[in-house]
Amino acid sequence: SSHDAPLIIIGTGLAGYNLAREWRKYDQSTPLLMLTQDSGRSYSKPMLSTAFSKNKTAESLTMADAGKMAEQLKATIHTFVSVDAIDTEQRVIQFDGQQLNYRDLVIAAGSETINLPIENSAAEKTFAVNDLEQFSAFQLAAESAQRILIIGGGLIGCEYTNDLLSTGAKISLVELQPTLLSNLCHQSVGDALVSRFTEEGVDLHLGSAVTAIRANNNGVIATLNDGSELTADLVLSAVGVRARTELARGAGLKCQRGIIVDRELRSSAANIYALGDCAEVDGQLLYYVMPLMQCVRALAKTLSGTPTAVSYPAMPVTIKTSCFPIVSNPPSSSAHWEVEQTDGGIKALAYDKTKSLVGFSLGGSAIADKAALAKQLPKVMA
Ligand code: FAD
C-alpha cells in the first residue's frame, strides 16, 4: 500500500540532497528512494565556475559519491537513470521499464541549458556546463586551449571569463546586450566589469550575436551578426537555463515557466511537490541556491507532518568575478537609481517612489555594504 511506500525524490542536486538530509532529521524510518540521470555525486554546483582558478577538478569537487550518500541518508539511490513517466492516479513512477509506488514524490529535476538555435558544425567543440559530468568534459578540453570563446555575458559567462583568465588562454566574450550582467545589475556596475575585463585582456564583443559556428582545423570559427569572424579552440555556451518541466508536463502537472507549486511546494497533483531550479514557487522562478534552501527547510517539515509555507527574504546574488566582485539585488519593478563611485568600487542604489530602498548593485570594494543594505530591502515573499 502507499502507506509503506517510500518518499521518492527525483534529482540529487543541491535541492534533492539537501531536502533528503533535512527531512531525515524528522523522519528516520520512512524508506527513501532517490533517482538521478547523472553519477549522483554530491557537489556544490556554484563551485563549477571558480574551479580553474582554485585548481579544482570534478574529483576534488566531489564531497561524497552516491554510495556514501545512500549510507548517510539511509536511502536507495539509482544513478544514470531517467524517470520517464509519473502516474498521478496510481502514485507510480516509471524508469528503465520498472515501476515504483510512492507515498510522496518530490521533483527536484533542476534546469537545462538553452542551446543557441544556430547552425553549428562544431558541436564537439561546443560545451555547456550545468553539472559535474559536463564540467569534467569541458575542463579536459580547456586544458590545452589557447583561445576560448564564451557566448553570453550573464552570471555564468562572466564567472567563467574570470575563472578561465587563470589558464592564460585568450578569452573572447560575446554578449547581445551593450553591457554585461544586464539582467542582474544596474548598467553602471555592468560597465565597470566591462572596463575591468578589458584591462585583463578579454576580447569583448558587446551588442553582438553569434550567428553560426563551423569547424576549422582543430578549432572553430564563429560568425557574428556584423559579419566578422572569431577563431577559437573551443566554445563555452552560457546563454541561459530553463526549468526542466518535461516529465511534469507529461504527467499533466500544471506548469508555466516552471512546475507550478504553492507556498507549501505542492504541485497541482496530490502528493507531488517540486523545488529547486525546476519549480515556480508562488509565481517566482529563481535559479539560485538561497531560495532553494528556504524551500528545503519548509518542505522537510511539510513532508514530516507539519505543513509549512516557505518565505523568501531579500536574497542578493553574488557574482564570483574575483577581479571585480559584484553583489546585486535587482529591484522587482521600475525604480529610481542613484549611482556613486566609491574608492575602488561602485554603488548603485534603487529606490521606489516612497524613497524606500528596493534594490542595489555593488561592485569592487563597495560589496562590503551588502549586509547592511540587504537588511533594508523588502522581503521577496513575506
Ligand atoms: P540540479 O543540480 O540541476 O539537479 C537536478 C537533478 O535532477 C540531477 O541530479 C539530474 O540528474 C536529475 N534529473 C533531472 N531529470 C531527471 C529525470 N527525468 N530522472 C531522473 N533524474 C533527473 N547559484 C547561486 O545561488 N550562486 C552561485 O554562485 C551560483 N553559481 C552557479 C554557477 C554555475 C556554473 C551554475 C551552472 C549554476 C550556478 N548557480 C548559482 C545556480 C545553482 O547552482 C542552482 O540553482 C542549483 O544548483 C540548482 O540545484 P537543483 O538541485 O535544483 O538542480
Short mmCIF file of C-alpha atoms and ligand atoms in Angstrom, two decimals:
data_model
loop_
_atom_site.label_atom_id
_atom_site.label_comp_id
_atom_site.label_asym_id
_atom_site.label_seq_id
_atom_site.Cartn_x
_atom_site.Cartn_y
_atom_site.Cartn_z
CA SER A 1 0.00 0.00 0.00
CA SER A 2 1.09 3.60 -0.34
CA HIS A 3 1.30 3.64 3.49
CA ASP A 4 4.70 1.85 3.50
CA ALA A 5 5.65 3.26 0.12
CA PRO A 6 8.82 5.39 0.12
CA LEU A 7 9.36 9.08 -0.25
CA ILE A 8 10.77 9.35 -3.76
CA ILE A 9 12.98 12.27 -4.75
CA ILE A 10 13.82 12.79 -8.42
CA GLY A 11 17.18 14.57 -8.57
CA THR A 12 20.37 14.52 -6.49
CA GLY A 13 21.44 18.14 -6.97
CA LEU A 14 21.56 20.68 -4.16
CA ALA A 15 17.75 20.59 -3.95
CA GLY A 16 17.38 16.80 -3.79
CA TYR A 17 20.26 16.03 -1.42
CA ASN A 18 19.68 18.94 0.93
CA LEU A 19 15.99 18.07 1.18
CA ALA A 20 16.82 14.43 1.94
CA ARG A 21 19.27 15.46 4.66
CA GLU A 22 16.86 17.94 6.26
CA TRP A 23 13.88 15.54 6.10
CA ARG A 24 15.90 12.71 7.73
CA LYS A 25 16.25 14.96 10.81
CA TYR A 26 12.49 14.49 11.36
CA ASP A 27 11.92 11.03 9.90
CA GLN A 28 14.44 8.19 10.25
CA SER A 29 12.07 5.34 9.41
CA THR A 30 10.20 6.03 6.16
CA PRO A 31 12.09 4.47 3.23
CA LEU A 32 13.75 6.98 0.87
CA LEU A 33 14.42 6.41 -2.80
CA MET A 34 16.35 8.84 -4.99
CA LEU A 35 16.96 8.81 -8.74
CA THR A 36 19.35 10.79 -10.91
CA GLN A 37 20.38 10.93 -14.54
CA ASP A 38 23.98 11.58 -13.52
CA SER A 39 26.53 9.86 -11.25
CA GLY A 40 24.81 11.04 -8.06
CA ARG A 41 27.99 12.57 -6.72
CA SER A 42 27.32 15.27 -4.14
CA TYR A 43 28.92 18.60 -5.07
CA SER A 44 28.26 22.31 -4.84
CA LYS A 45 27.29 23.50 -8.31
CA PRO A 46 28.34 27.16 -7.82
CA MET A 47 31.93 25.93 -7.43
CA LEU A 48 31.97 24.78 -11.06
CA SER A 49 32.65 28.34 -12.24
CA THR A 50 35.61 29.00 -9.93
CA ALA A 51 37.27 25.61 -10.36
CA PHE A 52 40.05 26.59 -12.78
CA SER A 53 41.40 29.42 -10.61
CA LYS A 54 41.06 27.29 -7.45
CA ASN A 55 42.73 24.27 -9.06
CA LYS A 56 39.71 22.04 -8.55
CA THR A 57 38.70 19.05 -10.65
CA ALA A 58 35.44 17.11 -10.80
CA GLU A 59 37.07 14.64 -8.41
CA SER A 60 38.18 17.21 -5.85
CA LEU A 61 34.80 18.97 -6.04
CA THR A 62 33.07 15.72 -5.15
CA MET A 63 32.12 15.72 -1.47
CA ALA A 64 30.68 12.18 -1.50
CA ASP A 65 29.80 9.59 -4.11
CA ALA A 66 26.32 8.10 -4.49
CA GLY A 67 27.19 5.06 -2.34
CA LYS A 68 28.31 7.21 0.56
CA MET A 69 25.26 9.48 0.19
CA ALA A 70 22.95 6.44 0.26
CA GLU A 71 24.57 5.33 3.51
CA GLN A 72 24.38 8.78 5.13
CA LEU A 73 20.77 9.32 4.10
CA LYS A 74 19.58 5.75 4.66
CA ALA A 75 18.41 5.87 1.05
CA THR A 76 18.41 3.77 -2.08
CA ILE A 77 19.93 5.81 -4.91
CA HIS A 78 19.56 4.86 -8.56
CA THR A 79 22.19 6.62 -10.72
CA PHE A 80 22.29 7.11 -14.50
CA VAL A 81 18.54 6.54 -14.83
CA SER A 82 15.83 8.75 -16.17
CA VAL A 83 12.32 8.80 -14.79
CA ASP A 84 10.18 8.88 -17.90
CA ALA A 85 6.61 8.89 -16.59
CA ILE A 86 4.53 9.55 -13.50
CA ASP A 87 1.08 8.04 -12.98
CA THR A 88 -0.52 10.53 -10.60
CA GLU A 89 -3.63 8.34 -10.05
CA GLN A 90 -1.78 5.15 -9.13
CA ARG A 91 1.08 7.11 -7.48
CA VAL A 92 3.68 5.31 -9.52
CA ILE A 93 6.86 6.45 -11.26
CA GLN A 94 8.34 4.63 -14.22
CA PHE A 95 12.02 4.32 -15.13
CA ASP A 96 14.09 1.75 -17.06
CA GLY A 97 10.98 -0.38 -17.53
CA GLN A 98 10.46 -0.54 -13.74
CA GLN A 99 7.54 0.84 -11.79
CA LEU A 100 7.67 2.11 -8.22
CA ASN A 101 4.98 3.25 -5.84
CA TYR A 102 5.44 6.47 -3.83
CA ARG A 103 3.91 7.83 -0.66
CA ASP A 104 5.04 11.32 -1.65
CA LEU A 105 7.02 12.37 -4.71
CA VAL A 106 9.38 15.34 -4.88
CA ILE A 107 10.54 16.61 -8.24
CA ALA A 108 13.96 18.27 -7.92
CA ALA A 109 14.91 17.90 -11.59
CA GLY A 110 16.79 21.19 -11.92
CA SER A 111 17.25 23.21 -15.08
CA GLU A 112 18.67 22.56 -18.52
CA THR A 113 20.93 24.81 -20.53
CA ILE A 114 19.46 26.62 -23.51
CA ASN A 115 21.15 25.83 -26.83
CA LEU A 116 21.53 28.70 -29.26
CA PRO A 117 19.32 28.00 -32.28
CA ILE A 118 22.18 28.48 -34.75
CA GLU A 119 23.97 26.40 -37.35
CA ASN A 120 26.86 24.60 -35.67
CA SER A 121 29.08 22.09 -37.44
CA ALA A 122 31.48 22.04 -34.48
CA ALA A 123 29.19 20.64 -31.81
CA GLU A 124 32.01 18.54 -30.32
CA LYS A 125 33.95 21.77 -29.67
CA THR A 126 30.95 23.49 -28.08
CA PHE A 127 30.41 23.00 -24.35
CA ALA A 128 27.87 23.96 -21.73
CA VAL A 129 28.42 23.45 -18.02
CA ASN A 130 25.42 22.66 -15.85
CA ASP A 131 26.60 19.56 -13.99
CA LEU A 132 29.74 17.79 -12.81
CA GLU A 133 29.97 15.49 -15.85
CA GLN A 134 29.75 18.40 -18.30
CA PHE A 135 32.28 20.32 -16.24
CA SER A 136 34.69 17.40 -16.37
CA ALA A 137 34.46 17.19 -20.18
CA PHE A 138 34.89 20.95 -20.52
CA GLN A 139 37.91 21.05 -18.19
CA LEU A 140 39.66 18.31 -20.12
CA ALA A 141 39.15 20.20 -23.40
CA ALA A 142 40.03 23.61 -21.92
CA GLU A 143 43.38 22.43 -20.51
CA SER A 144 45.05 22.57 -23.89
CA ALA A 145 43.05 25.50 -25.32
CA GLN A 146 44.81 28.74 -26.22
CA ARG A 147 41.70 30.65 -27.31
CA ILE A 148 38.29 30.17 -25.75
CA LEU A 149 35.09 31.79 -26.97
CA ILE A 150 32.39 32.35 -24.36
CA ILE A 151 28.88 33.13 -25.56
CA GLY A 152 26.73 35.01 -23.05
CA GLY A 153 27.64 37.73 -20.57
CA GLY A 154 25.31 36.77 -17.73
CA LEU A 155 26.35 35.35 -14.37
CA ILE A 156 27.77 32.10 -15.70
CA GLY A 157 29.50 33.59 -18.75
CA CYS A 158 31.12 36.33 -16.65
CA GLU A 159 32.21 33.93 -13.91
CA TYR A 160 33.80 31.62 -16.49
CA THR A 161 35.52 34.56 -18.18
CA ASN A 162 37.05 35.49 -14.83
CA ASP A 163 37.90 31.87 -13.99
CA LEU A 164 39.43 30.95 -17.36
CA LEU A 165 41.71 34.00 -17.32
CA SER A 166 43.75 31.98 -14.80
CA THR A 167 44.55 29.41 -17.51
CA GLY A 168 46.35 32.01 -19.59
CA ALA A 169 44.08 31.36 -22.57
CA LYS A 170 42.87 34.27 -24.69
CA ILE A 171 39.20 34.78 -23.85
CA SER A 172 36.64 36.23 -26.26
CA LEU A 173 33.23 37.06 -24.80
CA VAL A 174 30.21 37.76 -27.00
CA GLU A 175 27.11 39.34 -25.45
CA LEU A 176 23.93 40.53 -27.12
CA GLN A 177 23.33 43.45 -24.75
CA PRO A 178 25.54 46.56 -24.79
CA THR A 179 26.86 45.70 -21.30
CA LEU A 180 27.48 42.66 -19.04
CA LEU A 181 25.10 41.20 -16.42
CA SER A 182 22.25 43.31 -17.76
CA ASN A 183 19.54 41.08 -16.24
CA LEU A 184 21.09 41.22 -12.79
CA CYS A 185 22.82 44.56 -12.35
CA HIS A 186 22.48 48.27 -12.84
CA GLN A 187 24.27 49.32 -16.03
CA SER A 188 26.96 51.24 -14.13
CA VAL A 189 28.14 48.04 -12.46
CA GLY A 190 27.97 46.02 -15.70
CA ASP A 191 30.03 48.75 -17.38
CA ALA A 192 32.59 48.69 -14.56
CA LEU A 193 33.03 44.94 -15.14
CA VAL A 194 33.44 45.64 -18.88
CA SER A 195 36.34 48.01 -18.05
CA ARG A 196 37.92 45.53 -15.66
CA PHE A 197 37.70 42.63 -18.13
CA THR A 198 39.15 44.85 -20.87
CA GLU A 199 42.13 45.63 -18.61
CA GLU A 200 42.57 41.87 -18.11
CA GLY A 201 42.82 41.43 -21.88
CA VAL A 202 39.39 39.94 -22.54
CA ASP A 203 38.32 40.39 -26.17
CA LEU A 204 34.78 41.73 -25.62
CA HIS A 205 32.09 41.85 -28.30
CA LEU A 206 29.10 43.65 -26.81
CA GLY A 207 25.86 44.21 -28.67
CA SER A 208 26.82 41.21 -30.83
CA ALA A 209 25.28 37.86 -31.58
CA VAL A 210 26.93 34.66 -32.78
CA THR A 211 25.01 33.56 -35.87
CA ALA A 212 26.93 30.43 -36.88
CA ILE A 213 29.76 28.19 -35.72
CA ARG A 214 31.78 25.96 -38.01
CA ALA A 215 34.67 23.58 -37.56
CA ASN A 216 38.10 24.84 -38.59
CA ASN A 217 41.25 22.67 -38.40
CA ASN A 218 41.28 21.70 -34.74
CA GLY A 219 39.02 24.51 -33.61
CA VAL A 220 36.09 26.68 -34.59
CA ILE A 221 35.21 29.83 -36.48
CA ALA A 222 32.26 31.78 -35.14
CA THR A 223 30.43 34.31 -37.31
CA LEU A 224 28.97 37.40 -35.61
CA ASN A 225 25.91 39.32 -36.78
CA ASP A 226 28.09 42.14 -38.12
CA GLY A 227 29.73 39.61 -40.44
CA SER A 228 33.04 39.48 -38.56
CA GLU A 229 34.62 36.16 -37.59
CA LEU A 230 36.27 34.90 -34.42
CA THR A 231 38.51 31.87 -34.21
CA ALA A 232 38.88 29.76 -31.08
CA ASP A 233 39.90 26.29 -29.96
CA LEU A 234 36.58 25.76 -28.22
CA VAL A 235 33.32 27.43 -27.31
CA LEU A 236 31.55 27.69 -23.97
CA SER A 237 27.88 28.45 -24.42
CA ALA A 238 26.32 30.24 -21.43
CA VAL A 239 23.16 31.80 -22.83
CA GLY A 240 20.82 30.76 -20.04
CA VAL A 241 18.90 27.92 -18.46
CA ARG A 242 15.28 26.90 -18.31
CA ALA A 243 13.38 24.81 -15.78
CA ARG A 244 13.17 21.10 -16.60
CA THR A 245 9.42 20.58 -16.83
CA GLU A 246 9.03 17.85 -19.45
CA LEU A 247 8.37 15.00 -17.03
CA ALA A 248 5.87 17.08 -15.03
CA ARG A 249 4.06 18.29 -18.15
CA GLY A 250 3.84 14.72 -19.41
CA ALA A 251 2.15 13.73 -16.14
CA GLY A 252 -0.37 16.55 -16.51
CA LEU A 253 1.04 18.76 -13.74
CA LYS A 254 0.36 22.46 -14.19
CA CYS A 255 3.46 24.21 -15.50
CA GLN A 256 4.27 27.67 -16.74
CA ARG A 257 7.93 28.61 -16.97
CA GLY A 258 8.48 26.06 -14.18
CA ILE A 259 6.45 23.42 -12.36
CA ILE A 260 3.77 25.45 -10.60
CA VAL A 261 3.77 24.95 -6.83
CA ASP A 262 2.23 26.87 -3.96
CA ARG A 263 3.97 28.20 -0.87
CA GLU A 264 3.95 24.66 0.59
CA LEU A 265 5.69 23.45 -2.60
CA ARG A 266 2.59 21.43 -3.59
CA SER A 267 2.06 20.90 -7.32
CA SER A 268 -1.35 20.57 -8.95
CA ALA A 269 -1.27 16.78 -8.32
CA ALA A 270 -1.84 15.17 -4.91
CA ASN A 271 1.31 14.10 -3.02
CA ILE A 272 3.66 15.63 -5.61
CA TYR A 273 5.95 18.50 -4.68
CA ALA A 274 8.69 20.41 -6.52
CA LEU A 275 11.61 22.63 -5.51
CA GLY A 276 14.89 23.98 -6.87
CA ASP A 277 15.55 25.18 -10.42
CA CYS A 278 12.54 23.28 -11.84
CA ALA A 279 9.94 24.89 -9.56
CA GLU A 280 7.93 28.07 -9.97
CA VAL A 281 7.11 28.86 -6.34
CA ASP A 282 4.08 31.11 -5.97
CA GLY A 283 4.99 32.70 -9.32
CA GLN A 284 8.73 33.05 -8.57
CA LEU A 285 11.26 31.14 -10.68
CA LEU A 286 14.74 31.67 -9.21
CA TYR A 287 17.79 29.71 -10.32
CA TYR A 288 19.82 30.20 -7.13
CA VAL A 289 20.87 28.31 -4.03
CA MET A 290 19.40 30.64 -1.38
CA PRO A 291 15.74 30.29 -2.41
CA LEU A 292 16.23 26.55 -2.82
CA MET A 293 17.50 26.26 0.77
CA GLN A 294 14.47 28.17 2.07
CA CYS A 295 12.28 25.62 0.25
CA VAL A 296 14.28 22.70 1.66
CA ARG A 297 13.59 23.76 5.24
CA ALA A 298 9.86 24.27 4.68
CA LEU A 299 9.32 21.11 2.62
CA ALA A 300 11.20 18.86 5.07
CA LYS A 301 8.68 19.90 7.74
CA THR A 302 5.67 19.54 5.43
CA LEU A 303 6.75 16.03 4.43
CA SER A 304 7.07 15.01 8.06
CA GLY A 305 3.58 16.10 9.03
CA THR A 306 3.83 19.82 9.79
CA PRO A 307 2.56 21.77 6.77
CA THR A 308 4.91 24.76 6.46
CA ALA A 309 4.83 27.61 3.95
CA VAL A 310 8.10 28.92 2.55
CA SER A 311 9.01 32.58 2.79
CA TYR A 312 11.78 34.35 0.92
CA PRO A 313 13.83 37.12 2.49
CA ALA A 314 15.72 39.52 0.21
CA MET A 315 18.37 37.32 -1.42
CA PRO A 316 21.19 39.31 -3.06
CA VAL A 317 23.16 37.38 -5.68
CA THR A 318 26.96 37.24 -5.53
CA ILE A 319 28.73 37.21 -8.89
CA LYS A 320 32.05 35.44 -8.34
CA THR A 321 34.14 37.64 -10.64
CA SER A 322 37.16 37.88 -8.33
CA CYS A 323 38.88 40.54 -10.47
CA PHE A 324 35.88 42.78 -9.77
CA PRO A 325 33.48 41.16 -7.28
CA ILE A 326 29.79 42.05 -7.56
CA VAL A 327 26.72 41.65 -5.37
CA SER A 328 23.36 42.56 -6.80
CA ASN A 329 19.72 42.52 -5.86
CA PRO A 330 17.75 43.86 -8.81
CA PRO A 331 14.51 45.67 -7.88
CA SER A 332 11.32 43.76 -8.76
CA SER A 333 9.78 46.74 -10.55
CA SER A 334 10.90 50.04 -12.00
CA ALA A 335 12.89 52.17 -9.59
CA HIS A 336 14.93 55.34 -9.36
CA TRP A 337 18.67 54.65 -9.27
CA GLU A 338 21.37 56.64 -7.53
CA VAL A 339 24.92 55.77 -8.54
CA GLU A 340 28.01 56.61 -6.55
CA GLN A 341 31.65 55.95 -7.46
CA THR A 342 33.41 54.88 -4.28
CA ASP A 343 37.07 54.31 -3.52
CA GLY A 344 37.83 51.20 -5.58
CA GLY A 345 34.20 50.42 -6.30
CA ILE A 346 30.77 51.46 -7.38
CA LYS A 347 27.47 51.56 -5.53
CA ALA A 348 24.12 51.77 -7.32
CA LEU A 349 21.04 52.02 -5.10
CA ALA A 350 17.44 51.62 -6.31
CA TYR A 351 14.57 53.47 -4.58
CA ASP A 352 10.82 53.35 -5.07
CA LYS A 353 8.51 56.39 -5.06
CA THR A 354 8.39 56.46 -1.25
CA LYS A 355 12.21 56.60 -1.20
CA SER A 356 12.50 53.12 0.30
CA LEU A 357 15.45 51.02 -0.81
CA VAL A 358 14.19 48.30 -3.20
CA GLY A 359 17.40 47.04 -4.76
CA PHE A 360 21.13 47.53 -5.24
CA SER A 361 24.13 46.64 -7.35
CA LEU A 362 27.57 46.81 -5.73
CA GLY A 363 30.93 46.36 -7.41
CA GLY A 364 34.53 46.18 -6.18
CA SER A 365 35.16 47.36 -2.62
CA ALA A 366 31.52 48.53 -2.32
CA ILE A 367 30.43 44.90 -1.81
CA ALA A 368 31.34 45.46 1.85
CA ASP A 369 27.98 47.26 2.22
CA LYS A 370 26.00 44.15 1.22
CA ALA A 371 24.79 43.03 4.67
CA ALA A 372 23.78 46.50 5.86
CA LEU A 373 21.88 47.22 2.64
CA ALA A 374 20.24 43.77 2.41
CA LYS A 375 18.65 44.37 5.83
CA GLN A 376 16.80 47.39 4.44
CA LEU A 377 15.28 45.53 1.48
CA PRO A 378 11.69 44.29 1.44
CA LYS A 379 11.11 40.52 1.58
CA VAL A 380 10.59 38.80 -1.78
CA MET A 381 7.79 36.65 -0.34
CA ALA A 382 6.68 37.60 3.17
P1 FAD B 1 20.39 20.34 -10.41
O1 FAD B 1 21.64 20.50 -9.66
O2 FAD B 1 20.39 20.63 -11.87
O3 FAD B 1 19.89 18.84 -10.17
C1 FAD B 1 18.92 18.22 -10.96
C2 FAD B 1 18.93 16.74 -10.71
O4 FAD B 1 17.78 16.15 -11.31
C3 FAD B 1 20.12 15.99 -11.28
O5 FAD B 1 20.52 15.01 -10.36
C4 FAD B 1 19.53 15.34 -12.55
O6 FAD B 1 20.22 14.19 -12.95
C5 FAD B 1 18.15 14.99 -12.03
N1 FAD B 1 17.10 14.73 -13.03
C6 FAD B 1 16.52 15.60 -13.89
N2 FAD B 1 15.56 15.00 -14.62
C7 FAD B 1 15.53 13.70 -14.21
C8 FAD B 1 14.76 12.55 -14.59
N3 FAD B 1 13.80 12.61 -15.51
N4 FAD B 1 15.01 11.37 -13.97
C9 FAD B 1 15.98 11.29 -13.01
N5 FAD B 1 16.71 12.33 -12.62
C10 FAD B 1 16.51 13.53 -13.21
N6 FAD B 1 23.53 29.83 -7.67
C11 FAD B 1 23.82 30.66 -6.64
O7 FAD B 1 22.95 30.91 -5.80
N7 FAD B 1 25.06 31.21 -6.51
C12 FAD B 1 26.05 30.97 -7.40
O8 FAD B 1 27.15 31.50 -7.26
C13 FAD B 1 25.79 30.09 -8.49
N8 FAD B 1 26.76 29.78 -9.39
C14 FAD B 1 26.49 28.90 -10.40
C15 FAD B 1 27.49 28.55 -11.28
C16 FAD B 1 27.26 27.65 -12.32
C17 FAD B 1 28.36 27.29 -13.27
C18 FAD B 1 25.95 27.11 -12.48
C19 FAD B 1 25.67 26.16 -13.61
C20 FAD B 1 24.93 27.45 -11.60
C21 FAD B 1 25.19 28.34 -10.55
N9 FAD B 1 24.19 28.70 -9.64
C22 FAD B 1 24.48 29.54 -8.60
C23 FAD B 1 22.84 28.08 -9.70
C24 FAD B 1 22.71 26.93 -8.69
O9 FAD B 1 23.85 26.13 -8.77
C25 FAD B 1 21.43 26.14 -8.99
O10 FAD B 1 20.33 27.00 -8.74
C26 FAD B 1 21.27 24.87 -8.14
O11 FAD B 1 22.45 24.11 -8.09
C27 FAD B 1 20.10 24.04 -8.67
O12 FAD B 1 20.01 22.83 -7.98
P2 FAD B 1 18.89 21.75 -8.31
O13 FAD B 1 19.09 20.64 -7.34
O14 FAD B 1 17.57 22.41 -8.41
O15 FAD B 1 19.21 21.25 -9.80
#
